[in-house]
Amino acid sequence: MRFNRILLSTTLVVVALVIQVSVLARLHLPGAVPDLLLLTVLGLALVYGHVGGALVGFGAGLLADLAPPADHAAGRYALVLCVIGYLAGLVKPENGRLKSATAPMVVVVAAAVGTTLLYAGVGALVGDTAARHVGLPSLLFTAALYDLLLAPFVVPAVMALARRAENDPLAESSAAAKSADISSGWLSSGTGLRIGNQRGGIGGLKVKAARARVARAGRIKGVKRL
């Protein structure tokens, strides 16, 4: 991943994690907690593709595993978001832009349900049965509902920032320089003039003007002699 991708992904993941832990987790909503971190990973995966989505998901999940008040084994959520980020990146549009809101909404619902199931499944493997006491069907419904309501405000913004970060200023400056070269070449080919110290430039015009004045003076002298 390029530096601008890493910088943007890290910033968005940290901001999403802070908001989720300090605000969303304190709302005490029934069932699941709105997963702002998951929506951030989905938005980046839809722009960066499956490889970038997997890397961003793993890093975001690992931060969530280590951030307080985490009460589960480290690496559990990292594995879940890595898989979800990879799968979400597989449906990345070719041009990076979505034609309708239907596809991302389906991705959000599938990711919310898949994240809950994978998290509960990995927890069952390590002996965590908290999902059974809360009620898995209730978690699935509330997770999909909360993420679906929050997605229109998060996913498009994250995708727009990711697409904007893909525009490298160095590449833009080199493209502008190339465009200037093409423009100067078009001008010289259309007018027959050259740029700089080459033939036909400003110096050439001065020489031509001087020669024209000498020729004119010679003609005037010839008329006077006659």
PDB file of C-alpha atoms in Angstrom:
ATOM      1  CA  MET A   1       0.000   0.000   0.000  1.00  0.00           C
ATOM      2  CA  ARG A   2       1.202   3.499  -0.788  1.00  0.00           C
ATOM      3  CA  PHE A   3       2.009   6.043   1.899  1.00  0.00           C
ATOM      4  CA  ASN A   4      -1.106   8.155   1.288  1.00  0.00           C
ATOM      5  CA  ARG A   5      -3.285   5.049   1.606  1.00  0.00           C
ATOM      6  CA  ILE A   6      -1.629   4.059   4.871  1.00  0.00           C
ATOM      7  CA  LEU A   7      -1.898   7.568   6.302  1.00  0.00           C
ATOM      8  CA  LEU A   8      -5.553   7.994   5.360  1.00  0.00           C
ATOM      9  CA  SER A   9      -6.540   4.484   6.478  1.00  0.00           C
ATOM     10  CA  THR A  10      -4.801   4.870   9.829  1.00  0.00           C
ATOM     11  CA  THR A  11      -6.415   8.253  10.469  1.00  0.00           C
ATOM     12  CA  LEU A  12      -9.920   7.090   9.565  1.00  0.00           C
ATOM     13  CA  VAL A  13      -9.605   3.864  11.564  1.00  0.00           C
ATOM     14  CA  VAL A  14      -8.351   5.654  14.685  1.00  0.00           C
ATOM     15  CA  VAL A  15     -11.109   8.293  14.481  1.00  0.00           C
ATOM     16  CA  ALA A  16     -13.780   5.624  13.941  1.00  0.00           C
ATOM     17  CA  LEU A  17     -12.475   3.549  16.854  1.00  0.00           C
ATOM     18  CA  VAL A  18     -12.417   6.536  19.211  1.00  0.00           C
ATOM     19  CA  ILE A  19     -15.982   7.532  18.277  1.00  0.00           C
ATOM     20  CA  GLN A  20     -17.219   3.971  18.609  1.00  0.00           C
ATOM     21  CA  VAL A  21     -15.653   3.384  22.020  1.00  0.00           C
ATOM     22  CA  SER A  22     -16.331   6.805  23.541  1.00  0.00           C
ATOM     23  CA  VAL A  23     -19.752   7.602  22.019  1.00  0.00           C
ATOM     24  CA  LEU A  24     -21.572   4.712  20.338  1.00  0.00           C
ATOM     25  CA  ALA A  25     -20.730   2.144  22.998  1.00  0.00           C
ATOM     26  CA  ARG A  26     -22.139   4.465  25.693  1.00  0.00           C
ATOM     27  CA  LEU A  27     -25.558   4.838  24.068  1.00  0.00           C
ATOM     28  CA  HIS A  28     -26.677   1.511  25.609  1.00  0.00           C
ATOM     29  CA  LEU A  29     -28.837   0.629  22.628  1.00  0.00           C
ATOM     30  CA  PRO A  30     -30.697  -2.701  22.744  1.00  0.00           C
ATOM     31  CA  GLY A  31     -28.802  -5.554  21.135  1.00  0.00           C
ATOM     32  CA  ALA A  32     -25.587  -4.833  19.239  1.00  0.00           C
ATOM     33  CA  VAL A  33     -23.498  -1.671  19.105  1.00  0.00           C
ATOM     34  CA  PRO A  34     -23.339   0.317  15.833  1.00  0.00           C
ATOM     35  CA  ASP A  35     -20.062  -0.745  14.249  1.00  0.00           C
ATOM     36  CA  LEU A  36     -18.503   2.434  12.851  1.00  0.00           C
ATOM     37  CA  LEU A  37     -15.178   0.636  12.485  1.00  0.00           C
ATOM     38  CA  LEU A  38     -16.744  -1.977  10.216  1.00  0.00           C
ATOM     39  CA  LEU A  39     -18.308   0.705   7.996  1.00  0.00           C
ATOM     40  CA  THR A  40     -14.935   2.457   7.687  1.00  0.00           C
ATOM     41  CA  VAL A  41     -13.279  -0.785   6.602  1.00  0.00           C
ATOM     42  CA  LEU A  42     -16.052  -1.391   4.062  1.00  0.00           C
ATOM     43  CA  GLY A  43     -15.676   2.086   2.561  1.00  0.00           C
ATOM     44  CA  LEU A  44     -11.917   1.679   2.164  1.00  0.00           C
ATOM     45  CA  ALA A  45     -12.238  -1.864   0.799  1.00  0.00           C
ATOM     46  CA  LEU A  46     -14.681  -0.701  -1.904  1.00  0.00           C
ATOM     47  CA  VAL A  47     -11.970   1.672  -3.164  1.00  0.00           C
ATOM     48  CA  TYR A  48      -8.721  -0.212  -2.463  1.00  0.00           C
ATOM     49  CA  GLY A  49      -9.878  -3.707  -3.454  1.00  0.00           C
ATOM     50  CA  HIS A  50      -9.608  -7.063  -1.699  1.00  0.00           C
ATOM     51  CA  VAL A  51      -5.906  -6.865  -0.780  1.00  0.00           C
ATOM     52  CA  GLY A  52      -6.160  -3.358   0.632  1.00  0.00           C
ATOM     53  CA  GLY A  53      -9.440  -4.241   2.340  1.00  0.00           C
ATOM     54  CA  ALA A  54      -7.881  -7.262   4.040  1.00  0.00           C
ATOM     55  CA  LEU A  55      -4.895  -5.241   5.286  1.00  0.00           C
ATOM     56  CA  VAL A  56      -7.047  -2.382   6.528  1.00  0.00           C
ATOM     57  CA  GLY A  57      -9.464  -4.810   8.166  1.00  0.00           C
ATOM     58  CA  PHE A  58      -6.698  -6.667   9.963  1.00  0.00           C
ATOM     59  CA  GLY A  59      -5.132  -3.467  11.275  1.00  0.00           C
ATOM     60  CA  ALA A  60      -8.475  -2.015  12.355  1.00  0.00           C
ATOM     61  CA  GLY A  61      -9.496  -5.233  14.068  1.00  0.00           C
ATOM     62  CA  LEU A  62      -6.179  -5.500  15.876  1.00  0.00           C
ATOM     63  CA  LEU A  63      -6.551  -1.954  17.225  1.00  0.00           C
ATOM     64  CA  ALA A  64     -10.063  -2.812  18.394  1.00  0.00           C
ATOM     65  CA  ASP A  65      -8.743  -5.955  20.099  1.00  0.00           C
ATOM     66  CA  LEU A  66      -6.130  -3.957  22.019  1.00  0.00           C
ATOM     67  CA  ALA A  67      -8.211  -0.850  22.782  1.00  0.00           C
ATOM     68  CA  PRO A  68      -9.881  -0.739  26.197  1.00  0.00           C
ATOM     69  CA  PRO A  69     -12.345  -1.942  27.369  1.00  0.00           C
ATOM     70  CA  ALA A  70     -11.726  -5.018  25.156  1.00  0.00           C
ATOM     71  CA  ASP A  71     -12.677  -8.203  27.025  1.00  0.00           C
ATOM     72  CA  HIS A  72     -11.843 -10.818  24.389  1.00  0.00           C
ATOM     73  CA  ALA A  73      -8.750 -12.540  23.074  1.00  0.00           C
ATOM     74  CA  ALA A  74      -6.430 -10.355  20.994  1.00  0.00           C
ATOM     75  CA  GLY A  75      -6.629 -11.135  17.293  1.00  0.00           C
ATOM     76  CA  ARG A  76     -10.244 -12.270  17.336  1.00  0.00           C
ATOM     77  CA  TYR A  77     -11.765  -9.168  15.772  1.00  0.00           C
ATOM     78  CA  ALA A  78      -8.678  -8.707  13.583  1.00  0.00           C
ATOM     79  CA  LEU A  79      -9.369 -12.063  11.941  1.00  0.00           C
ATOM     80  CA  VAL A  80     -13.036 -11.213  11.441  1.00  0.00           C
ATOM     81  CA  LEU A  81     -12.429  -7.794   9.866  1.00  0.00           C
ATOM     82  CA  CYS A  82      -9.607  -9.171   7.720  1.00  0.00           C
ATOM     83  CA  VAL A  83     -12.006 -11.674   6.152  1.00  0.00           C
ATOM     84  CA  ILE A  84     -14.801  -9.119   5.805  1.00  0.00           C
ATOM     85  CA  GLY A  85     -12.456  -6.535   4.258  1.00  0.00           C
ATOM     86  CA  TYR A  86     -11.195  -9.085   1.748  1.00  0.00           C
ATOM     87  CA  LEU A  87     -14.707 -10.157   0.722  1.00  0.00           C
ATOM     88  CA  ALA A  88     -15.942  -6.562   0.479  1.00  0.00           C
ATOM     89  CA  GLY A  89     -12.977  -5.658  -1.727  1.00  0.00           C
ATOM     90  CA  LEU A  90     -14.003  -8.323  -4.216  1.00  0.00           C
ATOM     91  CA  VAL A  91     -17.087  -6.283  -5.162  1.00  0.00           C
ATOM     92  CA  LYS A  92     -15.070  -3.109  -5.774  1.00  0.00           C
ATOM     93  CA  PRO A  93     -16.361  -1.306  -8.897  1.00  0.00           C
ATOM     94  CA  GLU A  94     -13.905  -1.066 -11.767  1.00  0.00           C
ATOM     95  CA  ASN A  95     -13.800   2.729 -11.853  1.00  0.00           C
ATOM     96  CA  GLY A  96     -14.034   3.110  -8.067  1.00  0.00           C
ATOM     97  CA  ARG A  97     -17.446   4.785  -8.287  1.00  0.00           C
ATOM     98  CA  LEU A  98     -20.773   3.222  -7.392  1.00  0.00           C
ATOM     99  CA  LYS A  99     -23.658   3.675  -9.834  1.00  0.00           C
ATOM    100  CA  SER A 100     -26.391   3.102  -7.229  1.00  0.00           C
ATOM    101  CA  ALA A 101     -26.843   2.780  -3.473  1.00  0.00           C
ATOM    102  CA  THR A 102     -28.293  -0.730  -3.670  1.00  0.00           C
ATOM    103  CA  ALA A 103     -24.996  -2.587  -3.934  1.00  0.00           C
ATOM    104  CA  PRO A 104     -23.271  -0.910  -0.948  1.00  0.00           C
ATOM    105  CA  MET A 105     -26.378  -1.335   1.215  1.00  0.00           C
ATOM    106  CA  VAL A 106     -26.410  -5.054   0.432  1.00  0.00           C
ATOM    107  CA  VAL A 107     -22.700  -5.190   1.249  1.00  0.00           C
ATOM    108  CA  VAL A 108     -23.319  -3.424   4.576  1.00  0.00           C
ATOM    109  CA  VAL A 109     -26.099  -5.812   5.618  1.00  0.00           C
ATOM    110  CA  ALA A 110     -24.097  -8.872   4.562  1.00  0.00           C
ATOM    111  CA  ALA A 111     -21.006  -7.551   6.356  1.00  0.00           C
ATOM    112  CA  ALA A 112     -22.937  -6.800   9.553  1.00  0.00           C
ATOM    113  CA  VAL A 113     -24.470 -10.275   9.618  1.00  0.00           C
ATOM    114  CA  GLY A 114     -21.214 -11.942   8.583  1.00  0.00           C
ATOM    115  CA  THR A 115     -19.193 -10.055  11.195  1.00  0.00           C
ATOM    116  CA  THR A 116     -21.578 -11.061  13.966  1.00  0.00           C
ATOM    117  CA  LEU A 117     -21.605 -14.696  12.900  1.00  0.00           C
ATOM    118  CA  LEU A 118     -17.829 -14.890  12.474  1.00  0.00           C
ATOM    119  CA  TYR A 119     -17.216 -13.160  15.789  1.00  0.00           C
ATOM    120  CA  ALA A 120     -19.577 -15.522  17.570  1.00  0.00           C
ATOM    121  CA  GLY A 121     -18.079 -18.525  15.768  1.00  0.00           C
ATOM    122  CA  VAL A 122     -14.498 -17.619  16.655  1.00  0.00           C
ATOM    123  CA  GLY A 123     -15.659 -16.933  20.226  1.00  0.00           C
ATOM    124  CA  ALA A 124     -17.206 -20.392  20.427  1.00  0.00           C
ATOM    125  CA  LEU A 125     -13.883 -21.909  19.358  1.00  0.00           C
ATOM    126  CA  VAL A 126     -12.036 -20.147  22.190  1.00  0.00           C
ATOM    127  CA  GLY A 127     -14.739 -20.809  24.786  1.00  0.00           C
ATOM    128  CA  ASP A 128     -16.577 -17.467  24.719  1.00  0.00           C
ATOM    129  CA  THR A 129     -20.324 -18.130  24.908  1.00  0.00           C
ATOM    130  CA  ALA A 130     -21.508 -14.556  25.535  1.00  0.00           C
ATOM    131  CA  ALA A 131     -23.474 -14.497  22.268  1.00  0.00           C
ATOM    132  CA  ARG A 132     -25.638 -17.371  23.486  1.00  0.00           C
ATOM    133  CA  HIS A 133     -26.718 -15.469  26.601  1.00  0.00           C
ATOM    134  CA  VAL A 134     -27.510 -12.252  24.694  1.00  0.00           C
ATOM    135  CA  GLY A 135     -29.322 -14.019  21.869  1.00  0.00           C
ATOM    136  CA  LEU A 136     -27.748 -14.435  18.440  1.00  0.00           C
ATOM    137  CA  PRO A 137     -30.906 -13.612  16.403  1.00  0.00           C
ATOM    138  CA  SER A 138     -31.310 -10.325  18.288  1.00  0.00           C
ATOM    139  CA  LEU A 139     -27.650  -9.456  17.709  1.00  0.00           C
ATOM    140  CA  LEU A 140     -27.941 -10.192  13.989  1.00  0.00           C
ATOM    141  CA  PHE A 141     -31.052  -8.054  13.545  1.00  0.00           C
ATOM    142  CA  THR A 142     -29.864  -5.063  15.565  1.00  0.00           C
ATOM    143  CA  ALA A 143     -26.348  -5.145  14.056  1.00  0.00           C
ATOM    144  CA  ALA A 144     -27.748  -5.090  10.515  1.00  0.00           C
ATOM    145  CA  LEU A 145     -30.301  -2.381  11.423  1.00  0.00           C
ATOM    146  CA  TYR A 146     -27.860  -0.025  13.156  1.00  0.00           C
ATOM    147  CA  ASP A 147     -25.150  -0.382  10.516  1.00  0.00           C
ATOM    148  CA  LEU A 148     -27.676   0.097   7.709  1.00  0.00           C
ATOM    149  CA  LEU A 149     -28.937   3.323   9.298  1.00  0.00           C
ATOM    150  CA  LEU A 150     -25.410   4.625   9.842  1.00  0.00           C
ATOM    151  CA  ALA A 151     -23.962   3.519   6.493  1.00  0.00           C
ATOM    152  CA  PRO A 152     -25.324   6.373   4.268  1.00  0.00           C
ATOM    153  CA  PHE A 153     -23.461   8.890   6.422  1.00  0.00           C
ATOM    154  CA  VAL A 154     -20.171   6.966   6.662  1.00  0.00           C
ATOM    155  CA  VAL A 155     -19.476   4.760   3.639  1.00  0.00           C
ATOM    156  CA  PRO A 156     -19.858   7.422   0.886  1.00  0.00           C
ATOM    157  CA  ALA A 157     -17.719   9.901   2.856  1.00  0.00           C
ATOM    158  CA  VAL A 158     -14.974   7.334   3.415  1.00  0.00           C
ATOM    159  CA  MET A 159     -15.011   6.326  -0.254  1.00  0.00           C
ATOM    160  CA  ALA A 160     -14.823   9.970  -1.368  1.00  0.00           C
ATOM    161  CA  LEU A 161     -11.809  10.608   0.884  1.00  0.00           C
ATOM    162  CA  ALA A 162     -10.113   7.428  -0.334  1.00  0.00           C
ATOM    163  CA  ARG A 163     -10.643   8.343  -4.010  1.00  0.00           C
ATOM    164  CA  ARG A 164      -9.339  11.850  -3.389  1.00  0.00           C
ATOM    165  CA  ALA A 165      -6.219  10.487  -1.676  1.00  0.00           C
ATOM    166  CA  GLU A 166      -5.543   8.344  -4.742  1.00  0.00           C
ATOM    167  CA  ASN A 167      -4.774  11.529  -6.741  1.00  0.00           C
ATOM    168  CA  ASP A 168      -1.010  11.899  -6.273  1.00  0.00           C
ATOM    169  CA  PRO A 169       0.129  15.578  -6.394  1.00  0.00           C
ATOM    170  CA  LEU A 170       3.424  14.522  -7.991  1.00  0.00           C
ATOM    171  CA  ALA A 171       1.567  12.686 -10.713  1.00  0.00           C
ATOM    172  CA  GLU A 172      -0.667  15.696 -11.276  1.00  0.00           C
ATOM    173  CA  SER A 173       2.332  18.051 -11.608  1.00  0.00           C
ATOM    174  CA  SER A 174       4.070  15.729 -14.051  1.00  0.00           C
ATOM    175  CA  ALA A 175       0.848  15.443 -16.050  1.00  0.00           C
ATOM    176  CA  ALA A 176       0.560  19.228 -16.120  1.00  0.00           C
ATOM    177  CA  ALA A 177       4.165  19.535 -17.318  1.00  0.00           C
ATOM    178  CA  LYS A 178       3.491  16.968 -20.013  1.00  0.00           C
ATOM    179  CA  SER A 179       0.388  18.892 -21.061  1.00  0.00           C
ATOM    180  CA  ALA A 180       2.452  22.084 -21.291  1.00  0.00           C
ATOM    181  CA  ASP A 181       5.000  20.316 -23.498  1.00  0.00           C
ATOM    182  CA  ILE A 182       2.235  19.076 -25.760  1.00  0.00           C
ATOM    183  CA  SER A 183       0.746  22.573 -25.961  1.00  0.00           C
ATOM    184  CA  SER A 184       4.092  24.099 -26.915  1.00  0.00           C
ATOM    185  CA  GLY A 185       4.621  21.386 -29.504  1.00  0.00           C
ATOM    186  CA  TRP A 186       1.146  22.014 -30.944  1.00  0.00           C
ATOM    187  CA  LEU A 187       1.917  25.765 -31.095  1.00  0.00           C
ATOM    188  CA  SER A 188       5.250  25.283 -32.866  1.00  0.00           C
ATOM    189  CA  SER A 189       3.822  22.804 -35.365  1.00  0.00           C
ATOM    190  CA  GLY A 190       0.903  25.094 -36.170  1.00  0.00           C
ATOM    191  CA  THR A 191       2.841  28.373 -36.562  1.00  0.00           C
ATOM    192  CA  GLY A 192       6.286  27.227 -37.630  1.00  0.00           C
ATOM    193  CA  LEU A 193       7.869  28.996 -34.622  1.00  0.00           C
ATOM    194  CA  ARG A 194      10.294  27.448 -32.166  1.00  0.00           C
ATOM    195  CA  ILE A 195      10.664  27.969 -28.426  1.00  0.00           C
ATOM    196  CA  GLY A 196      13.820  29.273 -26.775  1.00  0.00           C
ATOM    197  CA  ASN A 197      17.037  29.884 -28.666  1.00  0.00           C
ATOM    198  CA  GLN A 198      16.059  27.679 -31.596  1.00  0.00           C
ATOM    199  CA  ARG A 199      15.508  28.925 -35.156  1.00  0.00           C
ATOM    200  CA  GLY A 200      12.378  31.017 -35.629  1.00  0.00           C
ATOM    201  CA  GLY A 201      12.284  32.307 -32.033  1.00  0.00           C
ATOM    202  CA  ILE A 202      12.482  35.889 -30.803  1.00  0.00           C
ATOM    203  CA  GLY A 203      16.108  36.216 -31.919  1.00  0.00           C
ATOM    204  CA  GLY A 204      15.168  34.982 -35.406  1.00  0.00           C
ATOM    205  CA  LEU A 205      12.380  37.538 -35.652  1.00  0.00           C
ATOM    206  CA  LYS A 206      14.801  40.354 -34.777  1.00  0.00           C
ATOM    207  CA  VAL A 207      17.266  39.212 -37.461  1.00  0.00           C
ATOM    208  CA  LYS A 208      14.487  39.063 -40.043  1.00  0.00           C
ATOM    209  CA  ALA A 209      13.322  42.586 -39.095  1.00  0.00           C
ATOM    210  CA  ALA A 210      16.887  43.939 -39.404  1.00  0.00           C
ATOM    211  CA  ARG A 211      17.299  42.328 -42.832  1.00  0.00           C
ATOM    212  CA  ALA A 212      13.999  43.829 -43.949  1.00  0.00           C
ATOM    213  CA  ARG A 213      15.122  47.317 -42.867  1.00  0.00           C
ATOM    214  CA  VAL A 214      18.460  46.928 -44.762  1.00  0.00           C
ATOM    215  CA  ALA A 215      16.642  45.771 -47.908  1.00  0.00           C
ATOM    216  CA  ARG A 216      14.206  48.665 -47.651  1.00  0.00           C
ATOM    217  CA  ALA A 217      17.053  51.175 -47.222  1.00  0.00           C
ATOM    218  CA  GLY A 218      18.770  49.705 -50.305  1.00  0.00           C
ATOM    219  CA  ARG A 219      15.605  50.114 -52.388  1.00  0.00           C
ATOM    220  CA  ILE A 220      15.225  53.704 -51.266  1.00  0.00           C
ATOM    221  CA  LYS A 221      18.825  54.488 -52.241  1.00  0.00           C
ATOM    222  CA  GLY A 222      18.290  52.911 -55.668  1.00  0.00           C
ATOM    223  CA  VAL A 223      15.232  55.097 -56.271  1.00  0.00           C
ATOM    224  CA  LYS A 224      17.166  58.239 -55.354  1.00  0.00           C
ATOM    225  CA  ARG A 225      19.970  57.379 -57.809  1.00  0.00           C
ATOM    226  CA  LEU A 226      17.440  57.038 -60.582  1.00  0.00           C
TER     227      LEU A 226
END
